Short mmCIF file of C-alpha atoms and ligand atoms in Angstrom, two decimals:
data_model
loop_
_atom_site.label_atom_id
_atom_site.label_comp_id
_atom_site.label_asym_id
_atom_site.label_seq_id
_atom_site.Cartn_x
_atom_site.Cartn_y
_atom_site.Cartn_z
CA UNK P 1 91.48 -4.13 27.03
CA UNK P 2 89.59 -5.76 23.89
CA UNK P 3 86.01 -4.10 23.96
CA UNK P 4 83.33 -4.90 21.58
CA UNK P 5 79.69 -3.72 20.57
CA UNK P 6 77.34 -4.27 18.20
CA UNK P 7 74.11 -2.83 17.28
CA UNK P 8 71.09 -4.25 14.92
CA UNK P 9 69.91 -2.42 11.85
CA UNK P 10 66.34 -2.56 13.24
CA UNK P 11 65.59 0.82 12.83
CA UNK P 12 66.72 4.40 13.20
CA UNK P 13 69.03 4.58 16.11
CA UNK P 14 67.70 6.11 19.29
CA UNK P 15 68.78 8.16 21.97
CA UNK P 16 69.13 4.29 24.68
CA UNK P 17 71.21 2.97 22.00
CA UNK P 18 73.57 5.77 21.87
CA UNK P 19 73.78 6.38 25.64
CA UNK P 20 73.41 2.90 26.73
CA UNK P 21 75.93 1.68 24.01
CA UNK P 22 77.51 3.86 20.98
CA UNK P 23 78.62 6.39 23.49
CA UNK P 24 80.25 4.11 25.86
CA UNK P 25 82.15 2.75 22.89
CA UNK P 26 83.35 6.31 21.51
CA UNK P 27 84.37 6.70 24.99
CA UNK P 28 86.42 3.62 24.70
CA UNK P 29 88.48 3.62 21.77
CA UNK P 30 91.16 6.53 23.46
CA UNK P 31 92.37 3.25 25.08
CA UNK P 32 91.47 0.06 23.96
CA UNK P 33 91.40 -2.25 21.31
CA UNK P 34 88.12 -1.42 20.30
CA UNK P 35 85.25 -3.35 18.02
CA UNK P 36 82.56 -2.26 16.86
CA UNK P 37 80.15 -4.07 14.18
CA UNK P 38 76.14 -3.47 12.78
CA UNK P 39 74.96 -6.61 13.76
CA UNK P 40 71.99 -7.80 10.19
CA UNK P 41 71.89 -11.31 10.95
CA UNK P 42 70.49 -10.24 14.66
CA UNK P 43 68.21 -7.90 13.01
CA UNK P 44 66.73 -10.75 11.32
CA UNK P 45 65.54 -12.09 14.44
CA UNK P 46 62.78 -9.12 14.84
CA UNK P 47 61.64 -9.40 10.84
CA UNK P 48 64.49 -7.73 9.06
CA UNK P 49 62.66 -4.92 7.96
CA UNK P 50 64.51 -2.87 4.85
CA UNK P 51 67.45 -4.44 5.89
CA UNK P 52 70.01 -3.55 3.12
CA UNK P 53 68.95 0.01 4.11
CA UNK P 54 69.29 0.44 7.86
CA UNK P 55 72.27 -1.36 7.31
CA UNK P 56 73.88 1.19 5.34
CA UNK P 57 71.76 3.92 7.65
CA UNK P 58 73.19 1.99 11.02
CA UNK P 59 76.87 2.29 9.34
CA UNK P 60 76.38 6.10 8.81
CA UNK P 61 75.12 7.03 12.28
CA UNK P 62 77.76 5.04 13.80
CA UNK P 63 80.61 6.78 11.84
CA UNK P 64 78.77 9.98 12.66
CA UNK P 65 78.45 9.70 16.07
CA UNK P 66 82.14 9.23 16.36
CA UNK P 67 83.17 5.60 15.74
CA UNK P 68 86.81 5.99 14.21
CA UNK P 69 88.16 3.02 11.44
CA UNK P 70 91.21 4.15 12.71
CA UNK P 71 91.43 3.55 15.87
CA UNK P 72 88.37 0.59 15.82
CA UNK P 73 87.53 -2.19 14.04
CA UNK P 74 84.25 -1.47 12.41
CA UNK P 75 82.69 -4.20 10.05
CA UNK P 76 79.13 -5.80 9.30
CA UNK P 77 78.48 -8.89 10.82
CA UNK P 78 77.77 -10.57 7.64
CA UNK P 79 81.10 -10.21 5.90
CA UNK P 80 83.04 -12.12 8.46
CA UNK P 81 81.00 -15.59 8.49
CA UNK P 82 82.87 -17.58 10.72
CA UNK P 83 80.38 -16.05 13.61
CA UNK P 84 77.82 -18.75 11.88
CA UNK P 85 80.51 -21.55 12.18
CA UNK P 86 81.15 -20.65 15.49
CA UNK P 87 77.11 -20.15 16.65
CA UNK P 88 76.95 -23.28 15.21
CA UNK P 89 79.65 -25.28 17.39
CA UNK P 90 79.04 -22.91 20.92
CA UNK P 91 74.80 -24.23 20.19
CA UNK P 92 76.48 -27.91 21.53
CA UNK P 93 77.30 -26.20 24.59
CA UNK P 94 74.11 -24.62 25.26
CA UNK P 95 71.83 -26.15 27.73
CA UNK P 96 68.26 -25.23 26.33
CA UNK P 97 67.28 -24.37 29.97
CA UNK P 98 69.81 -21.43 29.62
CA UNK P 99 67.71 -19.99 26.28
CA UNK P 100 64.69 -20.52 27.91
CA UNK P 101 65.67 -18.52 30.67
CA UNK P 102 66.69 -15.71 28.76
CA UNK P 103 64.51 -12.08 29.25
CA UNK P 104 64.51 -10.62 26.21
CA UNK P 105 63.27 -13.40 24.48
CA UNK P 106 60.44 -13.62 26.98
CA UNK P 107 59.98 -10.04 26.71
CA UNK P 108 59.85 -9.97 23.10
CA UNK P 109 56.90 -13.27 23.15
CA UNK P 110 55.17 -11.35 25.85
CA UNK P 111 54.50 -8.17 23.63
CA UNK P 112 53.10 -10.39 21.06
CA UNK P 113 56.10 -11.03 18.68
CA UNK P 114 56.11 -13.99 17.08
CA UNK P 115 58.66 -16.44 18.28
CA UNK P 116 60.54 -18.10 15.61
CA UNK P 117 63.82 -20.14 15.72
CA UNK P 118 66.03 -17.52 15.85
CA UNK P 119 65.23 -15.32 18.45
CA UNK P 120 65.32 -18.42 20.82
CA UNK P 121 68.98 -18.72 19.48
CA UNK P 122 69.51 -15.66 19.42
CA UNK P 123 72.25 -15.13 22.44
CA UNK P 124 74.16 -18.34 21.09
CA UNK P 125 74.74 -15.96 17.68
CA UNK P 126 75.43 -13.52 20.27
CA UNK P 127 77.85 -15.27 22.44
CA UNK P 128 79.82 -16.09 18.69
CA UNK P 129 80.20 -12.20 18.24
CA UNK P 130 81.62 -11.89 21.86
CA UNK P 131 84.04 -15.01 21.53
CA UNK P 132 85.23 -15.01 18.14
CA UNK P 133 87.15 -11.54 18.72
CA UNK P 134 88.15 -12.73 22.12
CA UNK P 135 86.44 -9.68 23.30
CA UNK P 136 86.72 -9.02 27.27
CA UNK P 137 84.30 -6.04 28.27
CA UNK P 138 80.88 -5.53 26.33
CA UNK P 139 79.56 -2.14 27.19
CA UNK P 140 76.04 -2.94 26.74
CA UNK P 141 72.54 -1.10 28.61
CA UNK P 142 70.94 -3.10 31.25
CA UNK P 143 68.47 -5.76 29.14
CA UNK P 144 71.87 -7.23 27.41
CA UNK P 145 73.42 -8.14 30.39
CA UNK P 146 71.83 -11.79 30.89
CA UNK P 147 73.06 -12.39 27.28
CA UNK P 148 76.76 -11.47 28.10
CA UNK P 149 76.23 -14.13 31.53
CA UNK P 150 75.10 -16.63 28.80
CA UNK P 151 78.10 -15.73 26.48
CA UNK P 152 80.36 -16.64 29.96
CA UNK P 153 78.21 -19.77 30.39
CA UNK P 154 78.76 -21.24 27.40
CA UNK P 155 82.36 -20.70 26.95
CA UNK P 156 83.23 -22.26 30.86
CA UNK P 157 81.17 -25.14 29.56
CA UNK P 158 83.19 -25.42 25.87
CA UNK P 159 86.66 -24.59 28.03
CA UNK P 160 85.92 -27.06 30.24
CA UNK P 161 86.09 -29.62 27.03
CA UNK P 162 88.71 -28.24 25.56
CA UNK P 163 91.17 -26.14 27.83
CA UNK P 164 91.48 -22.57 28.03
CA UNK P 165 90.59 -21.49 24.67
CA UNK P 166 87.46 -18.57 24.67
CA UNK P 167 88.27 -15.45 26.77
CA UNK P 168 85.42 -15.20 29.50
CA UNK P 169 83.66 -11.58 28.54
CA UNK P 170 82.59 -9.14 31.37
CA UNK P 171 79.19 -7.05 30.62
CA UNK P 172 80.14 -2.67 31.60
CA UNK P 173 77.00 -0.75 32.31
CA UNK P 174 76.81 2.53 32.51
CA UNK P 175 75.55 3.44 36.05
CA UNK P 176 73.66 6.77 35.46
CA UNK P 177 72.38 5.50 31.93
CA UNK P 178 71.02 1.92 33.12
CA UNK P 179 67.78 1.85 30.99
CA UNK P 180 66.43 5.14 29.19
CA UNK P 181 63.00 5.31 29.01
CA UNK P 182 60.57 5.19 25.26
CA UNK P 183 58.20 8.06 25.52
CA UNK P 184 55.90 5.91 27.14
CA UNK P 185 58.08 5.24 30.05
CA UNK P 186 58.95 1.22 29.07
CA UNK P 187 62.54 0.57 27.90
CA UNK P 188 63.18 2.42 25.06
CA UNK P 189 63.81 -0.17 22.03
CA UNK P 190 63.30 -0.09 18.13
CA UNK P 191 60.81 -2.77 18.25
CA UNK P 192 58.10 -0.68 20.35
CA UNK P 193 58.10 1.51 18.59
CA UNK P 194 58.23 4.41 21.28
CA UNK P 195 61.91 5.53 20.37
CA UNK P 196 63.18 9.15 20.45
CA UNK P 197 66.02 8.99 17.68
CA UNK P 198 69.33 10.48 17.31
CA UNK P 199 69.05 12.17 13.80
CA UNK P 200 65.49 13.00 13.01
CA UNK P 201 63.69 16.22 11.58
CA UNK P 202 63.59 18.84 14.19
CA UNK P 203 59.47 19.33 14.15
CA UNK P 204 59.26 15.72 14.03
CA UNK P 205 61.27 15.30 17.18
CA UNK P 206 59.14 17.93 19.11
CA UNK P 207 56.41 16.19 17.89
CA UNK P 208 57.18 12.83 19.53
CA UNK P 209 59.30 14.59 22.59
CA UNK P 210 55.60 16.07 22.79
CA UNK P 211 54.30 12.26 23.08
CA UNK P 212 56.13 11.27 25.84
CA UNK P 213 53.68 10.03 29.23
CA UNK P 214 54.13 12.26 31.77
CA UNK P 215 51.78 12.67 35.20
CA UNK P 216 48.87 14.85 35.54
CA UNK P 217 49.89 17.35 38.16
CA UNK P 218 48.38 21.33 37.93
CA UNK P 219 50.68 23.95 35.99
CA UNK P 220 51.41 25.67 39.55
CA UNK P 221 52.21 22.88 41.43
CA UNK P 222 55.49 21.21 42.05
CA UNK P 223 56.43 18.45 40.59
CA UNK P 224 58.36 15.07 40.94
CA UNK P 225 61.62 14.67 38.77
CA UNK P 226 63.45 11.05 39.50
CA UNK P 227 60.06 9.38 38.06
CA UNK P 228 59.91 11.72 34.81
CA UNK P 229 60.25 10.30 31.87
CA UNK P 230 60.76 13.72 30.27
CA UNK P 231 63.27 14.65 33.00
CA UNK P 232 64.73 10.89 32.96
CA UNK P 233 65.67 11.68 29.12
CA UNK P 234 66.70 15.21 29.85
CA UNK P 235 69.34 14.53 32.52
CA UNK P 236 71.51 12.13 29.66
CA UNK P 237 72.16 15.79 27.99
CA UNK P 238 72.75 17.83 30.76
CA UNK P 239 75.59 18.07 33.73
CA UNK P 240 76.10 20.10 36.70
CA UNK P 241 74.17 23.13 37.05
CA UNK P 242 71.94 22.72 34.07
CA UNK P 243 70.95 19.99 35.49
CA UNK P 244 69.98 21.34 39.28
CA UNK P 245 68.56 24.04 37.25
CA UNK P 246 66.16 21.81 36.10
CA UNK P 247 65.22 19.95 38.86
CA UNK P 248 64.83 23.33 40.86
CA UNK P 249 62.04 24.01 37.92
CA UNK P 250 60.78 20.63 39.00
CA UNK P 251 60.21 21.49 42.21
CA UNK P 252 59.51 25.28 42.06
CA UNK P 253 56.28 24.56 40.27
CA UNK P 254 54.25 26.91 37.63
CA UNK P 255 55.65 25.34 34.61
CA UNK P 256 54.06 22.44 32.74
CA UNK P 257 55.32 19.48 31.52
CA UNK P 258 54.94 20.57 27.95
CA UNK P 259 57.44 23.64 28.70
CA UNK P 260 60.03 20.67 30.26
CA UNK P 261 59.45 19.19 26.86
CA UNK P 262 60.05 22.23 25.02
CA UNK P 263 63.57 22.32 26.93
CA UNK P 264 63.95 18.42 26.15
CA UNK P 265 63.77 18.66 22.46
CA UNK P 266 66.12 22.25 22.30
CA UNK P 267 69.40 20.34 24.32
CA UNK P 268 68.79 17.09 22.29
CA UNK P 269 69.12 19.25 18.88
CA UNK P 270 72.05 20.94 20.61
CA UNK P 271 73.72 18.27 21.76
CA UNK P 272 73.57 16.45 18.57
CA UNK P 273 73.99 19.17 16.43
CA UNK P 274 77.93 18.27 15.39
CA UNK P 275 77.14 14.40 15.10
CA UNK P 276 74.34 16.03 12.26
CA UNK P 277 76.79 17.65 10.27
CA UNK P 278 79.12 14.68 9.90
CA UNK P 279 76.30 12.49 9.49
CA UNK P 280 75.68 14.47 6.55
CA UNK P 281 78.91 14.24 5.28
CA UNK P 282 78.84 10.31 5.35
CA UNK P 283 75.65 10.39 3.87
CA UNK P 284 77.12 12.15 0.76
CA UNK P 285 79.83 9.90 0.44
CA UNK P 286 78.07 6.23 1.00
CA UNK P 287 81.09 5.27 -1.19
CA UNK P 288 83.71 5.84 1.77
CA UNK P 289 81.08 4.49 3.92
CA UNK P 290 81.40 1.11 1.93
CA UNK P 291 85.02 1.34 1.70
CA UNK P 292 85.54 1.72 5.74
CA UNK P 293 83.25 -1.28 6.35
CA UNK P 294 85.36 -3.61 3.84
CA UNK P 295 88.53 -3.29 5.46
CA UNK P 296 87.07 -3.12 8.83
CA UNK P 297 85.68 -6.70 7.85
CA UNK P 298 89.10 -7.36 6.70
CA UNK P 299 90.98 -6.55 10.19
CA UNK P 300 88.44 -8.57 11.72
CA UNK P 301 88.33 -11.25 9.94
CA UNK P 302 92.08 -11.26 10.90
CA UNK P 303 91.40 -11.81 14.02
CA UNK P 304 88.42 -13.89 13.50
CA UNK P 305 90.42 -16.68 11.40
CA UNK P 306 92.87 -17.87 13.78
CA UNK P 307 90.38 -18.14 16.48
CA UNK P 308 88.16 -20.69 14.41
CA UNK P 309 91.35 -22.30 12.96
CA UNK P 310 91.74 -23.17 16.63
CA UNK P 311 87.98 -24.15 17.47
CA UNK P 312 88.07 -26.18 14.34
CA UNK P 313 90.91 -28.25 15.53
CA UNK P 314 90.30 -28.76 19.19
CA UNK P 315 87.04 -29.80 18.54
CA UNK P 316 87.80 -32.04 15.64
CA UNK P 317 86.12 -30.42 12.53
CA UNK P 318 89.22 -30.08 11.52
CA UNK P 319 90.48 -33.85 10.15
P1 ATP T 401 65.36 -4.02 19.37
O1 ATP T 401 64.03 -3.49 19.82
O2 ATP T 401 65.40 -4.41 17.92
O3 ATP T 401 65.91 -5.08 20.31
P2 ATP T 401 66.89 -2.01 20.69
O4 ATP T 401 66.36 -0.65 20.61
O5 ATP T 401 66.69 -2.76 21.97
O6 ATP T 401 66.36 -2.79 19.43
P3 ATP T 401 69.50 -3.16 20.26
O7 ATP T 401 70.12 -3.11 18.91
O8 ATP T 401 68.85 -4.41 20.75
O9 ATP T 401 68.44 -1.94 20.36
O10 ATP T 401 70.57 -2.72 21.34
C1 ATP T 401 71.78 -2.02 21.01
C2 ATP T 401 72.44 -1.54 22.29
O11 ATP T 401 71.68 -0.48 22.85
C3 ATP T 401 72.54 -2.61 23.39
O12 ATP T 401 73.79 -2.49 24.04
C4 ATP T 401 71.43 -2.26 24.33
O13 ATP T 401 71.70 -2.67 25.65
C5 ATP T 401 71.39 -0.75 24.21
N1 ATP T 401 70.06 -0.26 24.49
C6 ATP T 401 68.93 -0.51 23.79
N2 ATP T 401 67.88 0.12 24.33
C7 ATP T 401 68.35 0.77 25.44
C8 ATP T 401 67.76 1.60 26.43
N3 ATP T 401 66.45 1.88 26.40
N4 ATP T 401 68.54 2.10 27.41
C9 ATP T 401 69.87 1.82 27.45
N5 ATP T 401 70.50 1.05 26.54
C10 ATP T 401 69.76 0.53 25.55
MG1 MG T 402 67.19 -4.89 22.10
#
């Protein structure tokens, strides 16, 4: 199966992206053809912040967290530009009704960020990443999914033009992992600013762990664990009994939520703990980071070119 993923370089990765995406991914590449790419020109969408940096940053973490250029194909959007041709040709077959459907765009203008071009556009760019690679399963968190149903959309309405030429994408979501909560119990997301990250200092992620909304119940008494957002984060680290020995502190009672925190930040720094030292490795070495991404943009741009050599003829851009 060809599976792909991207992530923007928005900001420092965070605990939804890895679960609800990188993870899934790592999971994936034992036995598929697997893709895998830091997605700038999306980033731009959302301001583009220090780009050049989280780029580089969003490169490291991935490699870290256990994305292998051996077995994937692991580029930067940017260096295989026939997504743009592509976005270009697939915005013909995109009904505007369809954009102005979309949720995370209305999400986004409902929290007050400014709409501009792009982020209304935004899934067509998207849909160009999913089609160009002829990708069929995007392992993607909950939010995404409408975009992978637009991806579909448009390519039934450019296949019904032109014959069976895109490969109709399917979204995989992870069950358990759905949407993980920001510390103050919204979905978790680089632009609200309300992230717990993968690979921050220790204090500092006590600190925000420490943030995270909780209800006001009395130390003794017991206490409700499905609609905790410290218990909601918690569970993505823990399996079996751990995690019944949590809940049974839950519902025992006499602990606060600050000791459940406590608990939260020690399996997080655990868990991650082997992803830190080979994050650390890459970071020394941006060199061999730079070297992976160019011939990861080389392998797919190898798959990339025949694609659009076949777009650009069918559709006649080709004369
Ligand atoms: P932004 O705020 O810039 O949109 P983001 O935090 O939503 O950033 P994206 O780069 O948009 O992150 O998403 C990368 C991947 O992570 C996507 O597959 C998305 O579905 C997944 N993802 C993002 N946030 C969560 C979350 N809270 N829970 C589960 N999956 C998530
Ligand atoms: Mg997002």
């Amino acid at each position: 199966m060809r599976v792909l993923t991207g992530i923007q370089p928005s900001g420092d990765l965070h605990i939804g992206n890895y679960f609800g995406s990188i993870k899934q991914m790592v999971d994936a590449q034992a036995e598929n053809e697997t893709f895998a790419f830091i997605a700038n020109y999306h980033a731009q969408t959302s301001g583009g912040k220090d780009l050049s940096r989280f780029t580089m940053q969003a490169a490291t973490d991935f490699l870290a967290l256990g994305i292998d250029p051996e077995k994937s194909t692991f580029w930067v959007q940017s260096d295989v530009k026939e997504v743009l041709e592509l976005y270009w040709i697939l915005s013909s077959f995109t009904p505007m009704g369809l954009l102005e459907r979309a949720h995370s765009y209305k999400d986004k203008t409902a929290k007050g960020i400014a709409a501009n071009h792009s982020l209304f556009s935004y899934p067509v760019l998207m849909a160009a990443d999913i089609l160009l690679f002829g990708s069929e399963v995007v392992p993607v968190g909950k939010d995404q999914i409408q975009h992978i149903e637009i991806a579909r959309d448009i390519a039934t309405k450019f296949n019904n033009e032109y014959g069976d030429i895109l490969v109709l994408p399917e979204f995989r979501v992870q069950e358990e992992v759905q949407t993980v909560p920001g510390i103050d119990g919204q979905k978790m997301s680089k632009s609200y600013g309300n992230v717990v990250n993968i690979f921050g200092e220790e204090k500092k992620q006590l600190k925000t762990i420490k943030k995270i909304v909780t209800e006001q119940v009395a130390l003794e008494e017991p206490k409700e664990y499905e609609t905790c957002n410290v218990y909601n984060m918690a569970k993505l680290f823990l399996e079996g009994d751990n995690l019944i020995a949590l809940q049974e502190r839950y519902k025992k009672g006499g602990e606060g939520h600050g000791h459940f925190k406590i608990y939260l930040a020690e399996v997080m720094w655990e868990y991650f703990r082997e992803f830190r030292e080979k994050r650390e490795y890459y970071e020394n070495n941006q060199n061999e980071v730079r070297e992976i991404l160019k011939a990861g943009a080389d392998k797919a741009r190898a798959v990339a070119t025949p694609m659009i050599e076949k777009i650009r003829e069918v559709t006649g851009i080709k004369y």
